[in-house]
């Protein structure tokens, strides 16, 4: 298809999505349990923005003319890679769909995408809008199946040319193994995290408290980039803990369709039980429970916003990805010490830094091993900002200009020049 038509379809799709914003948001809340206001005012508009961003790229993807040695005309062609296999999780069902589908279509690929077992609805609904936008049938193929069967089949298939996966680090390992055992398809992995937030002694404490709170509790704590280790300088530690606790106690938990609700239920019983067992482990290992610590009532998978202080690096709650509303606060004394401790994780997805000192910010920015560093803010996302992890948080980057290379082949074309004298 000509690039301009590709771009037009993506723009038309974004317009349709904008028109159906509220229905799609309702499906997302129904499936996932996230607050409707969050889905309708933040997430679905972000999805629309992302498709417009990649619609803008579709007609601007091209190769180079390369000045090589010798009498040759050398150029590169940037071609679609072919069939993209994409597997997404349940925490941001449509946003993860967008991060995968947007760049893949802009680059001219076809897609087989599998939604998570828990959350198939929004992707089904919007994929029909794609047909209305003029995408030819067969270009975008949606499967709602189970991971070990349908997911694994995509990973192993000899006719799938590329894989993009978002989910747990353990499943990421399986995906990579299946790719290596079949046709060596390249794999982009967006996996787990245990992201540090560093609150320095000169930080604006109220700003740091509010950001560290939403960094962890946003989306019921079910974010790969959740700020799940909050390191606070000893001189501001007591003030921070007191304010973090007060903020957590104010958090509004309840029916996600109700106005003003900040936190809905966890995704399912498996996650619910796992989170409660991590909370028990925090208590047993000697961390101080400042707030929460239990489920809410007896109906539904609601968990109290939980804050632990006095957390030590070797506790399970400081090492494992909990994926729930459990904030861990740790104390530090020096910058060198906190850099070492923040980096002592098998993950490296994101980090937050709160300071008013430009030198401290620059030092931390360069020393921290993470794919995103947020300075005096957290969870700022845009279609143009690349996202991905160091270490066991994954391979490659999604969003922005960086995601294009995930879905393109580079072909070098070499032609002898007939009359080298003109070189
Ligand atoms: P998961 O990684 O198993 O599931 C994510 C996706 O992978 C789903 O679409 C699933 O169907 C698929 N999948 C599962 N097994 C597969 C296989 N053998 N081959 C191919 N695809 C497969 O994550 P799960 O079990 O839902 O959650 C477990 C933990 O993973 C969570 O507690 C959390 O810590 C982490 N997680 C991280 C996410 C992230 O955004 N990085 C998102 C979801 C979960
Ligand atoms: Mg799993």
PDB file of N, CA, C and O in Angstrom, residues 3 66-67 122 149 153 160 218 269 287 303 328 332 338 358 362 413:
ATOM      1  N   UNK A   3       2.320   4.816   0.942  1.00  0.00           N
ATOM      2  CA  UNK A   3       2.521   5.311   2.313  1.00  0.00           C
ATOM      3  C   UNK A   3       1.457   6.324   2.734  1.00  0.00           C
ATOM      4  O   UNK A   3       1.064   6.382   3.894  1.00  0.00           O
ATOM      5  N   UNK A  66      24.381   6.162   0.769  1.00  0.00           N
ATOM      6  CA  UNK A  66      25.560   5.958   1.610  1.00  0.00           C
ATOM      7  C   UNK A  66      26.848   6.192   0.806  1.00  0.00           C
ATOM      8  O   UNK A  66      27.054   5.548  -0.227  1.00  0.00           O
ATOM      9  N   UNK A  67      27.712   7.094   1.246  1.00  0.00           N
ATOM     10  CA  UNK A  67      28.969   7.342   0.534  1.00  0.00           C
ATOM     11  C   UNK A  67      30.015   6.258   0.852  1.00  0.00           C
ATOM     12  O   UNK A  67      30.849   6.441   1.737  1.00  0.00           O
ATOM     13  N   UNK A 122     -11.552  -4.468  24.784  1.00  0.00           N
ATOM     14  CA  UNK A 122     -11.283  -3.184  24.112  1.00  0.00           C
ATOM     15  C   UNK A 122     -10.576  -3.408  22.771  1.00  0.00           C
ATOM     16  O   UNK A 122     -10.880  -2.724  21.783  1.00  0.00           O
ATOM     17  N   UNK A 149      -0.785 -21.789  24.944  1.00  0.00           N
ATOM     18  CA  UNK A 149      -1.209 -22.403  23.678  1.00  0.00           C
ATOM     19  C   UNK A 149      -1.137 -21.377  22.541  1.00  0.00           C
ATOM     20  O   UNK A 149      -0.209 -21.395  21.735  1.00  0.00           O
ATOM     21  N   UNK A 153       2.119 -20.526  20.246  1.00  0.00           N
ATOM     22  CA  UNK A 153       2.036 -20.837  18.812  1.00  0.00           C
ATOM     23  C   UNK A 153       2.536 -19.654  17.973  1.00  0.00           C
ATOM     24  O   UNK A 153       3.224 -19.846  16.966  1.00  0.00           O
ATOM     25  N   UNK A 160       6.008 -16.241  11.256  1.00  0.00           N
ATOM     26  CA  UNK A 160       5.987 -14.968  11.995  1.00  0.00           C
ATOM     27  C   UNK A 160       7.422 -14.444  11.995  1.00  0.00           C
ATOM     28  O   UNK A 160       8.354 -15.158  12.352  1.00  0.00           O
ATOM     29  N   UNK A 218      -0.761   4.190  41.140  1.00  0.00           N
ATOM     30  CA  UNK A 218      -1.470   4.344  39.873  1.00  0.00           C
ATOM     31  C   UNK A 218      -1.802   2.971  39.285  1.00  0.00           C
ATOM     32  O   UNK A 218      -0.989   2.050  39.310  1.00  0.00           O
ATOM     33  N   UNK A 269      -8.082 -13.022  41.072  1.00  0.00           N
ATOM     34  CA  UNK A 269      -7.800 -13.683  42.337  1.00  0.00           C
ATOM     35  C   UNK A 269      -6.350 -14.112  42.503  1.00  0.00           C
ATOM     36  O   UNK A 269      -5.812 -14.109  43.610  1.00  0.00           O
ATOM     37  N   UNK A 287       9.507  -5.113  58.399  1.00  0.00           N
ATOM     38  CA  UNK A 287       9.246  -3.755  57.926  1.00  0.00           C
ATOM     39  C   UNK A 287       8.106  -3.158  58.762  1.00  0.00           C
ATOM     40  O   UNK A 287       7.303  -3.895  59.332  1.00  0.00           O
ATOM     41  N   UNK A 303      -7.697  -4.067  47.612  1.00  0.00           N
ATOM     42  CA  UNK A 303      -6.639  -4.104  48.623  1.00  0.00           C
ATOM     43  C   UNK A 303      -6.395  -2.695  49.148  1.00  0.00           C
ATOM     44  O   UNK A 303      -6.376  -1.723  48.373  1.00  0.00           O
ATOM     45  N   UNK A 328       7.051   0.745  49.343  1.00  0.00           N
ATOM     46  CA  UNK A 328       8.155   0.423  50.250  1.00  0.00           C
ATOM     47  C   UNK A 328       9.086   1.624  50.368  1.00  0.00           C
ATOM     48  O   UNK A 328       9.612   2.098  49.364  1.00  0.00           O
ATOM     49  N   UNK A 332      18.315   6.358  53.128  1.00  0.00           N
ATOM     50  CA  UNK A 332      19.723   6.387  52.687  1.00  0.00           C
ATOM     51  C   UNK A 332      20.444   7.596  53.252  1.00  0.00           C
ATOM     52  O   UNK A 332      19.809   8.554  53.715  1.00  0.00           O
ATOM     53  N   UNK A 338      23.261   5.356  47.630  1.00  0.00           N
ATOM     54  CA  UNK A 338      21.930   5.136  47.058  1.00  0.00           C
ATOM     55  C   UNK A 338      22.023   4.717  45.593  1.00  0.00           C
ATOM     56  O   UNK A 338      21.193   3.948  45.097  1.00  0.00           O
ATOM     57  N   UNK A 358      20.938  20.758  40.224  1.00  0.00           N
ATOM     58  CA  UNK A 358      21.182  20.278  38.859  1.00  0.00           C
ATOM     59  C   UNK A 358      22.332  19.272  38.809  1.00  0.00           C
ATOM     60  O   UNK A 358      22.296  18.316  38.031  1.00  0.00           O
ATOM     61  N   UNK A 362      22.073  15.524  37.414  1.00  0.00           N
ATOM     62  CA  UNK A 362      22.931  15.034  36.324  1.00  0.00           C
ATOM     63  C   UNK A 362      23.698  13.783  36.727  1.00  0.00           C
ATOM     64  O   UNK A 362      23.827  12.839  35.940  1.00  0.00           O
ATOM     65  N   UNK A 413      21.624  -1.752  -1.005  1.00  0.00           N
ATOM     66  CA  UNK A 413      21.613  -1.958  -2.459  1.00  0.00           C
ATOM     67  C   UNK A 413      22.862  -1.304  -3.048  1.00  0.00           C
ATOM     68  O   UNK A 413      23.104  -0.109  -2.829  1.00  0.00           O
TER      69      UNK A 413
END
